[in-house]
Amino acid sequence: MTRPHLIGLTGSIGMGKSTTAGLFAAEGVPVWDADAAVHRLYGPGGAAVAPLARICPDAIVEDATGQAIVDRQRLKDWIARDDAALPRIEAIVHPLVGADRAAFLDEAARAGADIVVLDIPLIFETGAADRFDTLVVVSAPAEVQRARVLARGTMTEAEFENILARQVPDAEKRRRADHVIPTTTLEAAAAAVRQILEQIRGNRDA
Ligand SMILES: CC(C)(COP(=O)(O)OP(=O)(O)OC[C@H]1O[C@@H](n2cnc3c(N)ncnc32)[C@H](O)[C@@H]1O)[C@@H](O)C(=O)NCCC(=O)NCCS
Ligand SMILES: Nc1ncnc2c1ncn2[C@@H]1O[C@H](COP(=O)(O)OP(=O)(O)OP(=O)(O)O)[C@@H](O)[C@H]1O
């Protein structure tokens, strides 16, 4: 069983990771989404619920059907109060995310996938960049990024600035990427996705 070629897909907040992951999926490439994995781990029956309950019982609530789930706002409240909180949460969540990713990769290899995409917001921030065969960064002009994030209405301008300040700058991500996908239009992004897949397959077959 040969290992699939690993594409790491990343980019700063609102740059179009999820949309671009969908374009890879539309080309038949299996996609794993790190954020979605965390949401599953925090949801009903999720593997992070019990261990997080032990270190922060306040962060556990019941969903509409009475099942225990992690309340992200309450976790954030704890992180804001206590500098030790995030490292303790990460010590629980990261190994569980790693296991979810490993299960996805096993399944993709078994299914005979030649290429897979791992959609991970914090590849550069977590020092994981060298684990991929190809690094792809999605990017759009800063004013487009700002307008998109604020148009969602899910955060204030100050919250957006705060997240930006904690992320590796877009220019550095672009510099370190093997490929930059422009996300100003869907057509441009889709063309870049097809070109990247062709290049990887061409190099492999050469
Ligand atoms: C703190 C939590 C509850 C906040 O959840 P919430 O839904 O409000 O935000 P979300 O995770 O979607 O992040 C929002 C934005 O901030 C960015 N961001 C989040 N954390 C960081 C960070 N440490 N550094 C830079 N950017 C970050 C994300 O990329 C995203 O663009 C959540 O991020 C969490 O549980 N984090 C700990 C687990 C973890 O390490 N997850 C990362 C994936 S392995
Ligand atoms: N190629 C594109 N052309 C036009 N609009 C796009 C493109 N890619 C993304 N967008 C728009 O940009 C916004 C953000 O996209 P998306 O949710 O994919 O970003 P993200 O990087 O996954 O965000 P986050 O980091 O916040 O999770 C959405 O409104 C989406 O419709």
Short mmCIF file of C-alpha atoms and ligand atoms in Angstrom, two decimals:
data_model
loop_
_atom_site.label_atom_id
_atom_site.label_comp_id
_atom_site.label_asym_id
_atom_site.label_seq_id
_atom_site.Cartn_x
_atom_site.Cartn_y
_atom_site.Cartn_z
CA MET A 1 0.00 0.00 0.00
CA THR A 2 1.69 3.24 -1.10
CA ARG A 3 1.31 6.33 0.99
CA PRO A 4 -0.73 9.14 -0.62
CA HIS A 5 1.01 12.41 -1.51
CA LEU A 6 0.24 14.82 1.37
CA ILE A 7 -0.92 18.34 0.51
CA GLY A 8 -1.04 20.71 3.49
CA LEU A 9 -3.64 23.42 2.81
CA THR A 10 -3.44 26.53 4.97
CA GLY A 11 -3.88 30.30 5.00
CA SER A 12 -4.83 33.04 7.39
CA ILE A 13 -8.33 33.63 8.73
CA GLY A 14 -10.95 34.19 6.03
CA MET A 15 -8.54 33.62 3.13
CA GLY A 16 -10.66 30.78 1.69
CA LYS A 17 -9.31 27.48 3.09
CA SER A 18 -12.70 25.78 3.39
CA THR A 19 -13.85 26.90 -0.05
CA THR A 20 -10.58 25.72 -1.63
CA ALA A 21 -10.76 22.41 0.25
CA GLY A 22 -14.15 21.98 -1.43
CA LEU A 23 -12.52 22.55 -4.83
CA PHE A 24 -10.00 19.76 -4.14
CA ALA A 25 -12.87 17.51 -3.00
CA ALA A 26 -14.72 18.29 -6.24
CA GLU A 27 -11.66 16.93 -8.10
CA GLY A 28 -12.08 13.66 -6.18
CA VAL A 29 -9.27 14.27 -3.66
CA PRO A 30 -10.05 13.11 -0.07
CA VAL A 31 -9.93 16.09 2.32
CA TRP A 32 -9.40 16.11 6.10
CA ASP A 33 -10.44 19.27 7.95
CA ALA A 34 -8.67 19.93 11.28
CA ASP A 35 -11.34 22.37 12.51
CA ALA A 36 -14.10 19.88 11.73
CA ALA A 37 -12.17 17.19 13.65
CA VAL A 38 -12.06 19.46 16.74
CA HIS A 39 -15.80 20.13 16.39
CA ARG A 40 -16.45 16.35 16.33
CA LEU A 41 -14.23 15.83 19.38
CA TYR A 42 -16.16 18.54 21.29
CA GLY A 43 -19.62 17.37 20.12
CA PRO A 44 -22.00 14.66 21.43
CA GLY A 45 -20.01 11.47 22.13
CA GLY A 46 -16.77 13.29 21.22
CA ALA A 47 -13.55 11.91 22.68
CA ALA A 48 -12.46 15.27 24.17
CA VAL A 49 -15.59 15.77 26.29
CA ALA A 50 -14.65 13.51 29.25
CA PRO A 51 -10.97 14.56 29.57
CA LEU A 52 -11.86 18.28 29.29
CA ALA A 53 -14.58 17.79 31.92
CA ARG A 54 -11.84 16.70 34.33
CA ILE A 55 -9.74 19.87 33.89
CA CYS A 56 -12.58 22.39 33.31
CA PRO A 57 -16.01 21.12 34.41
CA ASP A 58 -17.47 24.61 33.73
CA ALA A 59 -16.87 24.15 29.99
CA ILE A 60 -19.21 21.15 29.69
CA VAL A 61 -22.89 21.76 28.92
CA GLU A 62 -25.80 19.65 27.66
CA ASP A 63 -27.04 19.92 24.10
CA ALA A 64 -30.76 19.97 23.20
CA THR A 65 -30.96 16.18 23.57
CA GLY A 66 -29.24 16.14 26.96
CA GLN A 67 -25.84 14.91 25.74
CA ALA A 68 -22.64 16.39 27.19
CA ILE A 69 -20.73 18.66 24.81
CA VAL A 70 -17.88 21.22 25.11
CA ASP A 71 -19.00 24.88 25.09
CA ARG A 72 -16.31 26.75 23.12
CA GLN A 73 -17.25 30.14 24.57
CA ARG A 74 -16.73 28.78 28.09
CA LEU A 75 -13.37 27.33 27.08
CA LYS A 76 -12.41 30.75 25.69
CA ASP A 77 -13.51 32.40 28.96
CA TRP A 78 -11.16 30.05 30.84
CA ILE A 79 -8.32 30.73 28.37
CA ALA A 80 -8.83 34.49 28.87
CA ARG A 81 -8.68 34.13 32.70
CA ASP A 82 -5.83 31.66 32.99
CA ASP A 83 -2.56 31.57 31.00
CA ALA A 84 -2.11 27.88 31.81
CA ALA A 85 -5.45 26.93 30.25
CA LEU A 86 -4.60 26.73 26.51
CA PRO A 87 -1.51 24.50 26.93
CA ARG A 88 -3.57 22.16 29.14
CA ILE A 89 -6.41 22.05 26.58
CA GLU A 90 -3.96 21.49 23.73
CA ALA A 91 -2.27 18.63 25.62
CA ILE A 92 -5.64 16.83 25.52
CA VAL A 93 -6.91 17.92 22.10
CA HIS A 94 -3.77 17.59 19.94
CA PRO A 95 -3.23 13.83 20.44
CA LEU A 96 -6.95 13.22 19.74
CA VAL A 97 -6.75 15.32 16.56
CA GLY A 98 -3.62 13.36 15.59
CA ALA A 99 -5.48 10.06 16.01
CA ASP A 100 -8.39 11.34 13.89
CA ARG A 101 -5.92 12.41 11.16
CA ALA A 102 -4.11 9.05 11.28
CA ALA A 103 -7.43 7.19 10.88
CA PHE A 104 -8.29 9.36 7.85
CA LEU A 105 -4.87 8.71 6.26
CA ASP A 106 -5.18 4.93 6.79
CA GLU A 107 -8.63 4.95 5.22
CA ALA A 108 -7.46 7.07 2.24
CA ALA A 109 -4.46 4.78 1.64
CA ARG A 110 -6.71 1.70 1.84
CA ALA A 111 -9.06 3.31 -0.69
CA GLY A 112 -6.10 3.81 -3.05
CA ALA A 113 -6.00 7.64 -2.99
CA ASP A 114 -2.85 8.99 -4.71
CA ILE A 115 -3.19 12.47 -3.17
CA VAL A 116 -4.93 13.75 -0.01
CA VAL A 117 -5.46 17.26 1.33
CA LEU A 118 -5.11 18.15 5.00
CA ASP A 119 -6.89 21.47 5.64
CA ILE A 120 -5.15 22.89 8.75
CA PRO A 121 -5.42 26.56 9.78
CA LEU A 122 -2.26 26.62 11.89
CA ILE A 123 0.33 24.60 9.89
CA PHE A 124 3.04 27.28 10.19
CA GLU A 125 2.10 28.40 13.70
CA THR A 126 2.46 24.85 15.05
CA GLY A 127 5.74 24.06 13.27
CA ALA A 128 4.14 21.28 11.18
CA ALA A 129 5.21 22.64 7.77
CA ASP A 130 7.84 19.97 7.08
CA ARG A 131 5.36 17.10 7.46
CA PHE A 132 3.86 17.69 4.00
CA ASP A 133 4.98 16.79 0.51
CA THR A 134 3.41 19.97 -0.90
CA LEU A 135 2.41 23.11 0.99
CA VAL A 136 -0.44 25.16 -0.47
CA VAL A 137 -1.39 28.59 0.87
CA VAL A 138 -4.63 30.38 0.02
CA SER A 139 -4.33 34.13 -0.21
CA ALA A 140 -6.27 37.27 -1.13
CA PRO A 141 -5.51 40.96 -0.62
CA ALA A 142 -5.69 42.08 3.03
CA GLU A 143 -8.68 44.35 2.42
CA VAL A 144 -10.61 41.47 0.81
CA GLN A 145 -9.77 39.26 3.79
CA ARG A 146 -10.91 41.90 6.29
CA ALA A 147 -14.16 42.57 4.41
CA ARG A 148 -14.97 38.83 4.20
CA VAL A 149 -14.37 38.16 7.88
CA LEU A 150 -16.29 41.20 9.07
CA ALA A 151 -19.17 40.45 6.65
CA ARG A 152 -19.77 37.17 8.51
CA GLY A 153 -20.83 39.23 11.52
CA THR A 154 -19.28 36.68 13.91
CA MET A 155 -16.55 38.90 15.35
CA THR A 156 -15.68 42.51 16.03
CA GLU A 157 -12.89 44.36 14.26
CA ALA A 158 -10.81 44.15 17.47
CA GLU A 159 -11.26 40.35 17.64
CA PHE A 160 -10.22 40.07 13.99
CA GLU A 161 -7.08 42.17 14.65
CA ASN A 162 -6.28 40.05 17.69
CA ILE A 163 -6.43 36.79 15.69
CA LEU A 164 -4.40 38.32 12.83
CA ALA A 165 -1.72 39.41 15.30
CA ARG A 166 -1.39 35.82 16.55
CA GLN A 167 -1.15 34.25 13.09
CA VAL A 168 1.99 34.01 10.95
CA PRO A 169 1.65 36.93 8.46
CA ASP A 170 0.19 36.18 5.02
CA ALA A 171 3.39 37.39 3.27
CA GLU A 172 5.49 34.88 5.21
CA LYS A 173 3.01 32.07 4.50
CA ARG A 174 3.17 32.90 0.78
CA ARG A 175 6.96 32.93 0.86
CA ARG A 176 7.11 29.50 2.47
CA ALA A 177 4.45 27.91 0.22
CA ASP A 178 5.12 25.59 -2.72
CA HIS A 179 1.97 27.00 -4.34
CA VAL A 180 -0.18 30.06 -3.61
CA ILE A 181 -3.83 29.82 -4.62
CA PRO A 182 -5.45 33.19 -5.33
CA THR A 183 -8.96 33.25 -3.85
CA THR A 184 -10.26 36.45 -5.37
CA THR A 185 -12.48 34.46 -7.75
CA LEU A 186 -13.70 30.87 -7.71
CA GLU A 187 -12.54 30.36 -11.30
CA ALA A 188 -8.96 31.39 -10.49
CA ALA A 189 -8.87 29.15 -7.43
CA ALA A 190 -10.35 26.17 -9.30
CA ALA A 191 -7.81 26.58 -12.12
CA ALA A 192 -4.95 26.70 -9.58
CA VAL A 193 -6.24 23.55 -7.86
CA ARG A 194 -6.32 21.64 -11.17
CA GLN A 195 -2.85 22.88 -12.11
CA ILE A 196 -1.37 21.79 -8.75
CA LEU A 197 -2.90 18.30 -9.07
CA GLU A 198 -1.61 17.97 -12.64
CA GLN A 199 1.87 19.02 -11.58
CA ILE A 200 2.02 16.55 -8.67
CA ARG A 201 0.73 13.71 -10.86
CA GLY A 202 3.08 14.71 -13.71
CA ASN A 203 6.14 14.70 -11.43
CA ARG A 204 5.16 11.35 -9.97
CA ASP A 205 4.61 9.72 -13.38
CA ALA A 206 7.81 11.23 -14.86
C1 LIG B 1 -10.07 28.22 21.95
C2 LIG B 1 -11.21 27.65 21.14
C3 LIG B 1 -12.26 27.03 22.04
C4 LIG B 1 -11.84 28.78 20.30
O1 LIG B 1 -12.87 28.24 19.49
P1 LIG B 1 -13.61 29.17 18.39
O2 LIG B 1 -14.64 28.31 17.74
O3 LIG B 1 -14.08 30.41 19.04
O4 LIG B 1 -12.49 29.60 17.38
P2 LIG B 1 -11.67 28.77 16.27
O5 LIG B 1 -11.00 27.60 16.89
O6 LIG B 1 -12.53 28.49 15.09
O7 LIG B 1 -10.58 29.85 15.83
C5 LIG B 1 -10.98 31.08 15.23
C6 LIG B 1 -9.84 31.64 14.41
O8 LIG B 1 -8.72 31.86 15.23
C7 LIG B 1 -7.61 31.20 14.73
N1 LIG B 1 -6.84 30.70 15.86
C8 LIG B 1 -7.30 29.90 16.84
N2 LIG B 1 -6.31 29.64 17.70
C9 LIG B 1 -5.21 30.30 17.28
C10 LIG B 1 -3.87 30.42 17.72
N3 LIG B 1 -3.46 29.78 18.83
N4 LIG B 1 -3.01 31.18 17.01
C11 LIG B 1 -3.42 31.81 15.91
N5 LIG B 1 -4.67 31.75 15.42
C12 LIG B 1 -5.56 30.99 16.09
C13 LIG B 1 -8.17 30.05 13.89
O9 LIG B 1 -7.32 29.68 12.86
C14 LIG B 1 -9.39 30.68 13.32
O10 LIG B 1 -9.07 31.41 12.18
C15 LIG B 1 -10.65 26.55 20.16
O11 LIG B 1 -9.80 27.13 19.22
C16 LIG B 1 -9.92 25.45 20.91
O12 LIG B 1 -10.55 24.63 21.56
N6 LIG B 1 -8.59 25.42 20.80
C17 LIG B 1 -7.79 24.41 21.47
C18 LIG B 1 -7.64 23.17 20.60
C19 LIG B 1 -6.71 23.39 19.47
O13 LIG B 1 -5.52 23.48 19.65
N7 LIG B 1 -7.25 23.49 18.26
C20 LIG B 1 -6.44 23.73 17.09
C21 LIG B 1 -6.55 22.63 16.07
S1 LIG B 1 -5.46 21.25 16.40
N1 LIG B 2 -11.97 31.57 -4.61
C1 LIG B 2 -12.87 32.39 -4.04
N2 LIG B 2 -13.51 33.32 -4.78
C2 LIG B 2 -14.43 34.14 -4.21
N3 LIG B 2 -14.77 34.12 -2.90
C3 LIG B 2 -14.15 33.23 -2.11
C4 LIG B 2 -13.17 32.31 -2.64
N4 LIG B 2 -12.72 31.54 -1.61
C5 LIG B 2 -13.39 31.94 -0.51
N5 LIG B 2 -14.25 32.95 -0.80
C6 LIG B 2 -15.13 33.64 0.17
O1 LIG B 2 -14.34 34.07 1.26
C7 LIG B 2 -15.01 33.85 2.51
C8 LIG B 2 -14.12 32.99 3.42
O2 LIG B 2 -13.94 31.71 2.83
P1 LIG B 2 -13.71 30.39 3.70
O3 LIG B 2 -14.78 30.22 4.70
O4 LIG B 2 -13.44 29.31 2.70
O5 LIG B 2 -12.36 30.82 4.44
P2 LIG B 2 -11.49 30.09 5.57
O6 LIG B 2 -10.08 30.41 5.26
O7 LIG B 2 -11.89 28.65 5.64
O8 LIG B 2 -11.94 30.86 6.84
P3 LIG B 2 -11.52 30.66 8.40
O9 LIG B 2 -10.03 30.70 8.47
O10 LIG B 2 -12.13 31.84 9.06
O11 LIG B 2 -12.13 29.35 8.82
C9 LIG B 2 -16.34 33.21 2.15
O12 LIG B 2 -17.31 34.23 2.13
C10 LIG B 2 -16.13 32.66 0.74
O13 LIG B 2 -17.31 32.64 -0.01
#
